[in-house]
mmCIF file of C-alpha atoms and ligand atoms in Angstrom:
data_model
loop_
_atom_site.group_PDB
_atom_site.id
_atom_site.type_symbol
_atom_site.label_atom_id
_atom_site.label_comp_id
_atom_site.label_asym_id
_atom_site.label_seq_id
_atom_site.Cartn_x
_atom_site.Cartn_y
_atom_site.Cartn_z
ATOM 1 C CA MET A 20 -14.368 -2.873 -19.424
ATOM 2 C CA LYS A 21 -11.605 -5.120 -19.018
ATOM 3 C CA LEU A 22 -8.312 -3.972 -17.167
ATOM 4 C CA PRO A 23 -5.075 -5.775 -16.058
ATOM 5 C CA GLY A 24 -5.235 -6.997 -12.542
ATOM 6 C CA LEU A 25 -4.246 -4.107 -10.233
ATOM 7 C CA ILE A 26 -1.117 -4.340 -8.105
ATOM 8 C CA ASP A 27 -0.842 -2.571 -4.506
ATOM 9 C CA ILE A 28 2.607 -2.292 -3.300
ATOM 10 C CA HIS A 29 1.522 -1.096 0.295
ATOM 11 C CA VAL A 30 -0.772 -3.185 2.684
ATOM 12 C CA HIS A 31 -0.662 -4.171 6.379
ATOM 13 C CA LEU A 32 -2.600 -7.298 6.451
ATOM 14 C CA ARG A 33 -1.734 -7.855 10.237
ATOM 15 C CA ASP A 34 -0.990 -11.567 10.113
ATOM 16 C CA PRO A 35 0.529 -12.988 11.947
ATOM 17 C CA GLY A 36 0.005 -11.274 15.255
ATOM 18 C CA GLN A 37 -3.077 -8.921 14.974
ATOM 19 C CA THR A 38 -5.556 -11.186 13.205
ATOM 20 C CA HIS A 39 -8.331 -9.532 15.046
ATOM 21 C CA LYS A 40 -7.942 -6.513 12.752
ATOM 22 C CA GLU A 41 -7.395 -8.651 9.561
ATOM 23 C CA ASP A 42 -5.780 -11.892 8.418
ATOM 24 C CA PHE A 43 -4.331 -13.170 5.097
ATOM 25 C CA TYR A 44 -7.810 -14.608 3.990
ATOM 26 C CA THR A 45 -9.828 -11.469 4.760
ATOM 27 C CA GLY A 46 -7.182 -8.873 3.649
ATOM 28 C CA THR A 47 -6.678 -10.814 0.311
ATOM 29 C CA SER A 48 -10.381 -11.113 -0.137
ATOM 30 C CA ALA A 49 -10.645 -7.345 0.221
ATOM 31 C CA ALA A 50 -7.861 -7.104 -2.367
ATOM 32 C CA LEU A 51 -9.864 -9.098 -4.987
ATOM 33 C CA ALA A 52 -12.961 -7.142 -4.084
ATOM 34 C CA GLY A 53 -11.147 -3.996 -4.912
ATOM 35 C CA GLY A 54 -9.680 -5.255 -8.127
ATOM 36 C CA PHE A 55 -6.180 -6.168 -7.015
ATOM 37 C CA THR A 56 -4.592 -9.368 -7.999
ATOM 38 C CA THR A 57 -1.419 -8.777 -6.285
ATOM 39 C CA VAL A 58 -0.622 -7.102 -2.954
ATOM 40 C CA PHE A 59 2.718 -6.553 -1.091
ATOM 41 C CA ASP A 60 2.647 -6.642 2.677
ATOM 42 C CA MET A 61 4.462 -4.525 5.038
ATOM 43 C CA PRO A 62 6.748 -5.743 7.988
ATOM 44 C CA ASN A 63 5.183 -3.845 10.886
ATOM 45 C CA ASN A 64 3.493 -6.867 12.386
ATOM 46 C CA ALA A 65 3.078 -7.074 16.245
ATOM 47 C CA GLU A 66 6.439 -8.857 16.207
ATOM 48 C CA PRO A 67 8.190 -7.138 13.431
ATOM 49 C CA ILE A 68 9.445 -9.136 10.454
ATOM 50 C CA THR A 69 13.170 -8.496 11.143
ATOM 51 C CA THR A 70 14.405 -12.195 11.309
ATOM 52 C CA ALA A 71 14.546 -14.945 8.594
ATOM 53 C CA GLN A 72 12.481 -17.037 10.873
ATOM 54 C CA ARG A 73 9.755 -14.793 11.261
ATOM 55 C CA LEU A 74 9.625 -14.010 7.715
ATOM 56 C CA ASP A 75 9.389 -17.895 7.025
ATOM 57 C CA ARG A 76 6.437 -17.979 9.299
ATOM 58 C CA LYS A 77 4.627 -15.206 7.880
ATOM 59 C CA ILE A 78 5.173 -16.784 4.291
ATOM 60 C CA ALA A 79 3.829 -20.069 5.804
ATOM 61 C CA GLU A 80 0.632 -18.490 7.156
ATOM 62 C CA ALA A 81 0.008 -16.685 3.750
ATOM 63 C CA THR A 82 0.560 -19.714 1.810
ATOM 64 C CA LYS A 83 -2.281 -21.321 3.623
ATOM 65 C CA LYS A 84 -4.740 -18.447 3.424
ATOM 66 C CA THR A 85 -4.128 -16.114 0.584
ATOM 67 C CA VAL A 86 -6.789 -15.823 -2.265
ATOM 68 C CA SER A 87 -4.752 -13.218 -4.255
ATOM 69 C CA ASP A 88 -1.014 -13.167 -4.945
ATOM 70 C CA ILE A 89 1.088 -11.635 -2.273
ATOM 71 C CA GLY A 90 4.590 -10.612 -1.681
ATOM 72 C CA PHE A 91 6.502 -9.266 1.336
ATOM 73 C CA TYR A 92 9.030 -6.872 2.584
ATOM 74 C CA PHE A 93 11.563 -7.264 5.333
ATOM 75 C CA GLY A 94 12.026 -4.844 8.234
ATOM 76 C CA SER A 95 14.966 -3.519 10.030
ATOM 77 C CA LEU A 96 15.736 -1.648 13.163
ATOM 78 C CA GLY A 97 19.418 -1.744 12.421
ATOM 79 C CA GLU A 98 20.324 -4.607 14.515
ATOM 80 C CA ASN A 99 19.520 -7.593 11.968
ATOM 81 C CA LEU A 100 21.960 -6.761 9.254
ATOM 82 C CA ASP A 101 23.364 -10.273 9.497
ATOM 83 C CA GLN A 102 19.769 -11.699 8.368
ATOM 84 C CA PHE A 103 19.740 -9.823 5.084
ATOM 85 C CA GLU A 104 21.786 -12.430 3.146
ATOM 86 C CA GLN A 105 19.235 -15.113 4.046
ATOM 87 C CA ILE A 106 16.065 -13.252 2.923
ATOM 88 C CA TYR A 107 17.020 -11.390 -0.340
ATOM 89 C CA ASP A 108 15.196 -13.953 -2.407
ATOM 90 C CA LYS A 109 12.039 -14.161 -0.299
ATOM 91 C CA VAL A 110 11.158 -10.474 -0.255
ATOM 92 C CA TRP A 111 10.620 -7.444 -2.786
ATOM 93 C CA GLY A 112 12.377 -4.924 -0.658
ATOM 94 C CA LEU A 113 13.186 -3.578 2.686
ATOM 95 C CA LYS A 114 10.928 -1.213 4.692
ATOM 96 C CA LEU A 115 12.299 1.391 7.039
ATOM 97 C CA TYR A 116 10.168 3.665 9.349
ATOM 98 C CA LEU A 117 11.747 7.155 10.187
ATOM 99 C CA ASN A 118 8.612 8.775 11.854
ATOM 100 C CA VAL A 119 6.215 7.695 14.417
ATOM 101 C CA THR A 120 3.514 5.351 13.078
ATOM 102 C CA THR A 121 1.811 2.048 13.977
ATOM 103 C CA GLY A 122 4.235 -0.392 15.744
ATOM 104 C CA GLY A 123 6.660 2.382 16.542
ATOM 105 C CA PHE A 124 9.628 0.642 14.760
ATOM 106 C CA ILE A 125 11.554 3.773 14.238
ATOM 107 C CA VAL A 126 15.140 4.043 12.982
ATOM 108 C CA ASP A 127 17.243 7.134 13.009
ATOM 109 C CA LEU A 128 19.290 8.661 10.079
ATOM 110 C CA PRO A 129 22.765 6.834 11.448
ATOM 111 C CA ALA A 130 20.879 3.599 11.685
ATOM 112 C CA VAL A 131 19.548 4.251 8.190
ATOM 113 C CA GLU A 132 23.040 4.817 6.894
ATOM 114 C CA ARG A 133 24.242 1.585 8.234
ATOM 115 C CA ILE A 134 21.338 -0.339 6.909
ATOM 116 C CA TYR A 135 21.833 1.282 3.336
ATOM 117 C CA ALA A 136 25.457 0.082 3.532
ATOM 118 C CA ALA A 137 24.564 -3.541 4.525
ATOM 119 C CA TRP A 138 21.634 -3.857 2.039
ATOM 120 C CA LYS A 139 23.265 -5.581 -1.042
ATOM 121 C CA SER A 140 20.382 -6.066 -3.110
ATOM 122 C CA SER A 141 19.158 -3.946 -6.096
ATOM 123 C CA LYS A 142 15.546 -4.539 -4.702
ATOM 124 C CA PRO A 143 14.333 -1.172 -3.295
ATOM 125 C CA ILE A 144 14.369 0.260 0.036
ATOM 126 C CA LEU A 145 10.974 1.656 0.972
ATOM 127 C CA LEU A 146 10.647 4.545 3.348
ATOM 128 C CA HIS A 147 8.096 5.924 5.633
ATOM 129 C CA SER A 148 9.921 9.190 5.816
ATOM 130 C CA GLU A 149 7.948 12.332 6.200
ATOM 131 C CA GLU A 150 8.787 16.052 5.545
ATOM 132 C CA ASP A 151 11.509 16.665 8.135
ATOM 133 C CA MET A 152 13.241 13.247 7.315
ATOM 134 C CA ILE A 153 13.328 13.358 3.485
ATOM 135 C CA ALA A 154 16.539 15.557 3.077
ATOM 136 C CA GLY A 155 18.616 13.131 5.209
ATOM 137 C CA VAL A 156 17.574 10.189 3.234
ATOM 138 C CA ILE A 157 18.162 11.818 0.039
ATOM 139 C CA GLU A 158 21.876 12.404 1.024
ATOM 140 C CA ILE A 159 22.214 8.703 1.763
ATOM 141 C CA ILE A 160 20.643 7.756 -1.628
ATOM 142 C CA LYS A 161 23.066 10.168 -3.247
ATOM 143 C CA ALA A 162 26.079 8.423 -1.781
ATOM 144 C CA THR A 163 24.565 4.764 -2.181
ATOM 145 C CA ARG A 164 22.345 5.085 -5.573
ATOM 146 C CA GLN A 165 20.251 2.457 -3.844
ATOM 147 C CA PRO A 166 16.908 2.335 -5.495
ATOM 148 C CA SER A 167 14.468 3.849 -2.897
ATOM 149 C CA HIS A 168 10.808 4.406 -2.746
ATOM 150 C CA PHE A 169 9.130 7.025 -0.758
ATOM 151 C CA ALA A 170 5.795 5.625 0.607
ATOM 152 C CA HIS A 171 2.614 7.608 1.093
ATOM 153 C CA VAL A 172 3.737 11.118 -0.003
ATOM 154 C CA SER A 173 1.217 13.410 1.455
ATOM 155 C CA SER A 174 2.302 17.162 0.992
ATOM 156 C CA ALA A 175 3.604 19.828 -1.293
ATOM 157 C CA ALA A 176 6.857 20.136 0.716
ATOM 158 C CA GLU A 177 7.440 16.310 0.440
ATOM 159 C CA LEU A 178 6.708 15.823 -3.117
ATOM 160 C CA SER A 179 8.721 18.993 -4.167
ATOM 161 C CA GLN A 180 11.832 17.347 -2.539
ATOM 162 C CA ILE A 181 11.186 14.040 -4.283
ATOM 163 C CA ILE A 182 10.633 15.697 -7.736
ATOM 164 C CA ALA A 183 14.006 17.546 -7.152
ATOM 165 C CA ALA A 184 15.598 14.335 -6.429
ATOM 166 C CA LYS A 185 14.081 12.693 -9.423
ATOM 167 C CA GLU A 186 15.278 15.571 -11.687
ATOM 168 C CA SER A 187 18.790 15.203 -10.405
ATOM 169 C CA GLY A 188 18.781 11.686 -11.692
ATOM 170 C CA LEU A 189 18.574 9.792 -8.331
ATOM 171 C CA PRO A 190 16.875 6.313 -8.484
ATOM 172 C CA VAL A 191 13.737 7.462 -6.443
ATOM 173 C CA THR A 192 10.178 6.643 -6.852
ATOM 174 C CA CYS A 193 7.115 7.553 -4.842
ATOM 175 C CA GLY A 194 3.686 6.467 -4.101
ATOM 176 C CA VAL A 195 0.508 8.375 -3.030
ATOM 177 C CA THR A 196 -2.401 7.008 -1.000
ATOM 178 C CA PRO A 197 -5.933 7.569 -2.133
ATOM 179 C CA HIS A 198 -6.779 9.241 1.148
ATOM 180 C CA HIS A 199 -4.224 11.694 0.517
ATOM 181 C CA LEU A 200 -5.755 12.491 -2.797
ATOM 182 C CA PHE A 201 -9.425 12.408 -1.945
ATOM 183 C CA LEU A 202 -9.463 13.778 1.753
ATOM 184 C CA THR A 203 -8.093 16.864 3.659
ATOM 185 C CA ASP A 204 -7.469 18.070 7.198
ATOM 186 C CA ARG A 205 -11.121 19.105 7.117
ATOM 187 C CA ASP A 206 -12.223 15.289 6.825
ATOM 188 C CA ALA A 207 -9.765 14.619 9.623
ATOM 189 C CA ALA A 208 -11.725 17.263 11.656
ATOM 190 C CA ALA A 209 -15.081 15.872 10.769
ATOM 191 C CA GLN A 210 -14.325 11.991 11.184
ATOM 192 C CA GLY A 211 -11.905 12.040 13.955
ATOM 193 C CA PRO A 212 -10.168 8.607 14.503
ATOM 194 C CA TYR A 213 -11.646 7.127 11.383
ATOM 195 C CA ALA A 214 -9.637 9.511 9.245
ATOM 196 C CA PHE A 215 -6.562 9.427 11.569
ATOM 197 C CA MET A 216 -3.350 8.052 9.881
ATOM 198 C CA LYS A 217 0.222 8.599 9.202
ATOM 199 C CA PRO A 218 1.068 10.849 7.497
ATOM 200 C CA TYR A 219 -1.940 13.020 8.607
ATOM 201 C CA LEU A 220 -4.229 14.432 6.141
ATOM 202 C CA LYS A 221 -2.969 17.622 4.757
ATOM 203 C CA THR A 222 -4.535 20.833 3.422
ATOM 204 C CA GLN A 223 -6.505 21.454 0.222
ATOM 205 C CA ALA A 224 -3.503 23.194 -1.189
ATOM 206 C CA ASP A 225 -1.291 20.042 -0.565
ATOM 207 C CA VAL A 226 -3.795 17.890 -2.299
ATOM 208 C CA ASP A 227 -4.171 20.286 -5.235
ATOM 209 C CA PHE A 228 -0.296 20.236 -5.602
ATOM 210 C CA ILE A 229 -0.225 16.373 -5.705
ATOM 211 C CA TRP A 230 -3.031 16.250 -8.279
ATOM 212 C CA LYS A 231 -1.200 18.825 -10.397
ATOM 213 C CA ASN A 232 2.041 17.006 -10.104
ATOM 214 C CA ILE A 233 0.699 13.510 -10.408
ATOM 215 C CA LYS A 234 3.033 12.771 -13.457
ATOM 216 C CA TYR A 235 5.842 12.492 -10.876
ATOM 217 C CA VAL A 236 3.869 9.717 -8.820
ATOM 218 C CA ASP A 237 4.958 6.281 -9.776
ATOM 219 C CA ALA A 238 2.128 4.448 -7.998
ATOM 220 C CA ILE A 239 -1.099 4.700 -5.903
ATOM 221 C CA GLU A 240 -0.695 2.624 -2.838
ATOM 222 C CA SER A 241 -3.774 1.915 -0.636
ATOM 223 C CA ASP A 242 -1.681 1.763 2.530
ATOM 224 C CA HIS A 243 -4.574 -0.497 3.576
ATOM 225 C CA ALA A 244 -4.007 -0.233 7.434
ATOM 226 C CA PRO A 245 -7.316 -1.772 9.237
ATOM 227 C CA HIS A 246 -7.865 -1.300 12.911
ATOM 228 C CA THR A 247 -11.198 -2.289 14.752
ATOM 229 C CA ARG A 248 -13.886 0.251 15.475
ATOM 230 C CA GLU A 249 -13.106 -0.553 19.152
ATOM 231 C CA GLU A 250 -9.695 0.414 18.742
ATOM 232 C CA LYS A 251 -10.577 3.484 16.813
ATOM 233 C CA ASP A 252 -13.175 4.523 19.462
ATOM 234 C CA GLY A 253 -10.763 3.874 22.299
ATOM 235 C CA GLU A 254 -8.455 6.255 24.365
ATOM 236 C CA ASN A 255 -5.315 6.186 22.042
ATOM 237 C CA PRO A 256 -6.713 5.579 18.573
ATOM 238 C CA PRO A 257 -4.068 3.989 16.423
ATOM 239 C CA PHE A 258 -2.971 5.365 13.064
ATOM 240 C CA GLY A 259 -4.368 3.988 9.834
ATOM 241 C CA VAL A 260 -7.203 3.371 7.791
ATOM 242 C CA PRO A 261 -8.362 0.515 5.320
ATOM 243 C CA GLY A 262 -8.191 0.956 1.538
ATOM 244 C CA LEU A 263 -8.193 -2.037 -0.591
ATOM 245 C CA GLU A 264 -11.868 -1.819 -1.446
ATOM 246 C CA THR A 265 -11.928 1.909 -2.260
ATOM 247 C CA THR A 266 -8.904 2.714 -4.066
ATOM 248 C CA PHE A 267 -9.988 1.830 -7.571
ATOM 249 C CA PRO A 268 -13.438 3.225 -7.534
ATOM 250 C CA LEU A 269 -12.177 6.591 -6.225
ATOM 251 C CA LEU A 270 -9.682 6.729 -8.973
ATOM 252 C CA PHE A 271 -12.409 5.502 -11.666
ATOM 253 C CA THR A 272 -14.703 8.173 -10.271
ATOM 254 C CA ALA A 273 -12.075 10.798 -10.762
ATOM 255 C CA ARG A 274 -11.732 9.617 -14.206
ATOM 256 C CA LYS A 275 -15.603 10.219 -14.719
ATOM 257 C CA GLN A 276 -15.011 13.661 -13.303
ATOM 258 C CA GLY A 277 -12.300 14.224 -16.057
ATOM 259 C CA ARG A 278 -9.590 14.488 -13.476
ATOM 260 C CA LEU A 279 -7.462 11.307 -14.500
ATOM 261 C CA SER A 280 -7.281 9.282 -17.599
ATOM 262 C CA LEU A 281 -7.700 5.677 -17.951
ATOM 263 C CA ASP A 282 -4.072 5.339 -18.955
ATOM 264 C CA GLU A 283 -3.022 7.146 -15.811
ATOM 265 C CA ILE A 284 -4.980 4.711 -13.597
ATOM 266 C CA ILE A 285 -3.409 1.713 -15.355
ATOM 267 C CA ARG A 286 0.078 3.541 -14.868
ATOM 268 C CA LEU A 287 -0.385 4.283 -11.158
ATOM 269 C CA CYS A 288 -2.049 0.902 -10.330
ATOM 270 C CA HIS A 289 -0.318 -1.645 -12.601
ATOM 271 C CA THR A 290 2.625 -0.559 -14.775
ATOM 272 C CA GLY A 291 4.103 1.701 -12.132
ATOM 273 C CA PRO A 292 4.172 -0.729 -9.332
ATOM 274 C CA LYS A 293 5.578 -3.470 -11.713
ATOM 275 C CA GLU A 294 8.348 -1.132 -12.528
ATOM 276 C CA ILE A 295 9.187 -0.186 -8.834
ATOM 277 C CA LEU A 296 9.322 -3.913 -7.870
ATOM 278 C CA HIS A 297 10.382 -5.539 -11.129
ATOM 279 C CA ILE A 298 7.238 -7.884 -10.984
ATOM 280 C CA GLU A 299 6.401 -10.193 -13.663
ATOM 281 C CA THR A 300 2.631 -10.458 -13.912
ATOM 282 C CA ALA A 301 0.802 -13.693 -14.497
ATOM 283 C CA GLU A 302 -0.771 -14.353 -18.005
ATOM 284 C CA ASP A 303 -4.527 -14.235 -18.156
ATOM 285 C CA THR A 304 -5.015 -12.065 -15.450
ATOM 286 C CA PHE A 305 -7.503 -9.308 -15.595
ATOM 287 C CA ILE A 306 -10.586 -7.561 -13.880
ATOM 288 C CA GLU A 307 -13.732 -6.598 -15.389
ATOM 289 C CA VAL A 308 -15.392 -3.389 -14.256
ATOM 290 C CA ASP A 309 -18.843 -1.891 -14.698
ATOM 291 C CA GLU A 310 -18.208 1.775 -15.978
ATOM 292 C CA ASN A 311 -21.613 3.089 -15.975
ATOM 293 C CA THR A 312 -23.635 2.314 -12.677
ATOM 294 C CA GLU A 313 -23.172 4.579 -9.740
ATOM 295 C CA TYR A 314 -23.077 2.919 -6.279
ATOM 296 C CA GLU A 315 -22.680 3.536 -2.836
ATOM 297 C CA ILE A 316 -19.601 2.367 -0.829
ATOM 298 C CA LYS A 317 -21.381 0.401 2.126
ATOM 299 C CA ASN A 318 -19.363 -0.378 5.378
ATOM 300 C CA GLU A 319 -21.581 -3.502 5.612
ATOM 301 C CA GLU A 320 -20.465 -4.861 2.157
ATOM 302 C CA LEU A 321 -16.651 -4.807 2.803
ATOM 303 C CA LYS A 322 -14.501 -7.822 3.013
ATOM 304 C CA THR A 323 -12.016 -6.350 5.263
ATOM 305 C CA LYS A 324 -12.363 -7.683 8.773
ATOM 306 C CA CYS A 325 -12.560 -3.984 10.243
ATOM 307 C CA GLY A 326 -15.764 -3.400 8.536
ATOM 308 C CA TRP A 327 -15.457 0.220 7.871
ATOM 309 C CA THR A 328 -13.776 2.795 5.532
ATOM 310 C CA PRO A 329 -13.535 6.662 5.815
ATOM 311 C CA PHE A 330 -15.281 6.607 2.377
ATOM 312 C CA GLY A 331 -18.553 4.839 3.721
ATOM 313 C CA GLY A 332 -21.688 6.423 2.128
ATOM 314 C CA MET A 333 -19.787 7.854 -0.729
ATOM 315 C CA LYS A 334 -21.273 7.476 -4.309
ATOM 316 C CA VAL A 335 -18.806 6.162 -6.763
ATOM 317 C CA PHE A 336 -18.358 4.484 -10.105
ATOM 318 C CA GLY A 337 -16.160 1.449 -11.187
ATOM 319 C CA LYS A 338 -17.578 -1.473 -9.438
ATOM 320 C CA VAL A 339 -15.330 -4.562 -9.910
ATOM 321 C CA GLU A 340 -17.633 -7.290 -11.267
ATOM 322 C CA THR A 341 -15.023 -10.059 -11.843
ATOM 323 C CA VAL A 342 -11.313 -10.901 -11.161
ATOM 324 C CA THR A 343 -9.368 -13.585 -12.949
ATOM 325 C CA LEU A 344 -6.007 -14.730 -11.847
ATOM 326 C CA ARG A 345 -3.948 -17.122 -14.231
ATOM 327 C CA GLY A 346 -6.948 -17.953 -16.166
ATOM 328 C CA LYS A 347 -9.113 -18.878 -12.986
ATOM 329 C CA GLN A 348 -12.059 -16.888 -11.818
ATOM 330 C CA MET A 349 -11.327 -15.748 -8.308
ATOM 331 C CA TYR A 350 -14.083 -13.065 -7.739
ATOM 332 C CA LYS A 351 -17.499 -12.517 -9.035
ATOM 333 C CA ASP A 352 -20.195 -9.878 -8.052
ATOM 334 C CA GLY A 353 -19.228 -9.823 -4.276
ATOM 335 C CA GLN A 354 -18.486 -13.553 -3.914
ATOM 336 C CA ILE A 355 -14.894 -14.892 -3.305
ATOM 337 C CA LEU A 356 -14.573 -18.036 -5.611
ATOM 338 C CA SER A 357 -10.986 -19.018 -4.899
ATOM 339 C CA GLN A 358 -10.009 -21.254 -1.895
ATOM 340 C CA PRO A 359 -7.643 -20.310 0.862
ATOM 341 C CA GLY A 360 -4.163 -20.935 -0.422
ATOM 342 C CA GLU A 361 -5.115 -20.469 -4.171
ATOM 343 C CA GLY A 362 -3.273 -17.176 -4.461
ATOM 344 C CA LYS A 363 0.499 -17.528 -4.725
ATOM 345 C CA VAL A 364 3.287 -16.137 -2.474
ATOM 346 C CA LEU A 365 5.554 -14.289 -4.812
ATOM 347 C CA ALA A 366 9.203 -14.505 -4.412
HETATM 348 C C1 NCD B 421 0.084 2.201 9.153
HETATM 349 C C2 NCD B 421 -0.294 0.834 10.011
HETATM 350 O O1 NCD B 421 -1.493 0.919 10.715
HETATM 351 O O2 NCD B 421 0.413 -0.276 9.963
HETATM 352 N N1 NCD B 421 -0.579 3.247 9.594
HETATM 353 C C3 NCD B 421 -0.776 4.376 8.888
HETATM 354 O O3 NCD B 421 -1.305 5.245 9.635
HETATM 355 N N2 NCD B 421 -0.419 4.603 7.860
HETATM 356 C C4 NCD B 421 1.610 2.165 9.287
HETATM 357 C C5 NCD B 421 2.136 3.068 8.338
HETATM 358 O O4 NCD B 421 2.022 2.794 7.073
HETATM 359 O O5 NCD B 421 2.695 4.038 8.723
HETATM 360 ZN ZN1 ZN B 422 3.815 4.424 6.929
HETATM 361 ZN ZN1 ZN B 423 1.606 1.690 5.679
#
């Protein structure tokens, strides 16, 4: 089966700064293995991407190493508003963190208001804004009408507020991760730090609510957030799990079970992301998928540098066999065929 190249609008490839967890080569290799031809990387690097200079350095690093297409977001802690003018043309949006998560780059609502006032681009502002923070952000969106994307919506309480905002005509979109669709708080209890991320895994009732209202979800985003086993097994395990290589097979398996149509998968992993970020996709870019063979997700076969997934050992369908980008085969049967730098940095 041939499908369009998938697009993931939410990954953390850790480069530069934390390349012991992942780098642009291994992260985009994982993207290709998972059927993604384009990924968008978040700014919470060890040194957050909050200056034009740091952004340029990140882009230069990716230009050398990437094997898929890749785009970037800028970050803000409220003190770099003077940088915005220089970076609008180099990024796909601005990412703000309103809750505790990896990196700890948190902004409060007054800062969010100042940032929204200073952001003079129709490119979206993306938000890590959990339950308690959503209402305040929605007030700011009401006042500014700034396109805004709520990342990794995880609960009934969060999604209900976003549905209400959408129905009142506000320019909001939202994404859901595969772990919030396929795991619950019971998996968190069983897997410990390996199922530990922000937002936390929620109850079965939350998961059921999201599935029931999937038509309001604009994109599946992997929130690929690798950490080493050593870090996960340590005293203070960091938040986040990898996802690039498991997102598509999980969704494809749900389709086999009759829980999701192929059209919905294409909407959530291709058309929806394109609309949120206004991406033009390259011609002659597609993936080929084996629909019929069940296979096991094996940690040792992953391309991500961290070498584990909370879905290790699971039996799934939808193995990606080949990936073609702009007419060139970049991946085939587990092998990366493209050279570092053969993917494009999108701007
Ligand atoms: C992400 C990370 O590790 O960068 N962690 C996570 O738990 N999701 C950050 C984030 O997306 O909040
Ligand atoms: Zn987040
Ligand atoms: Zn994230």
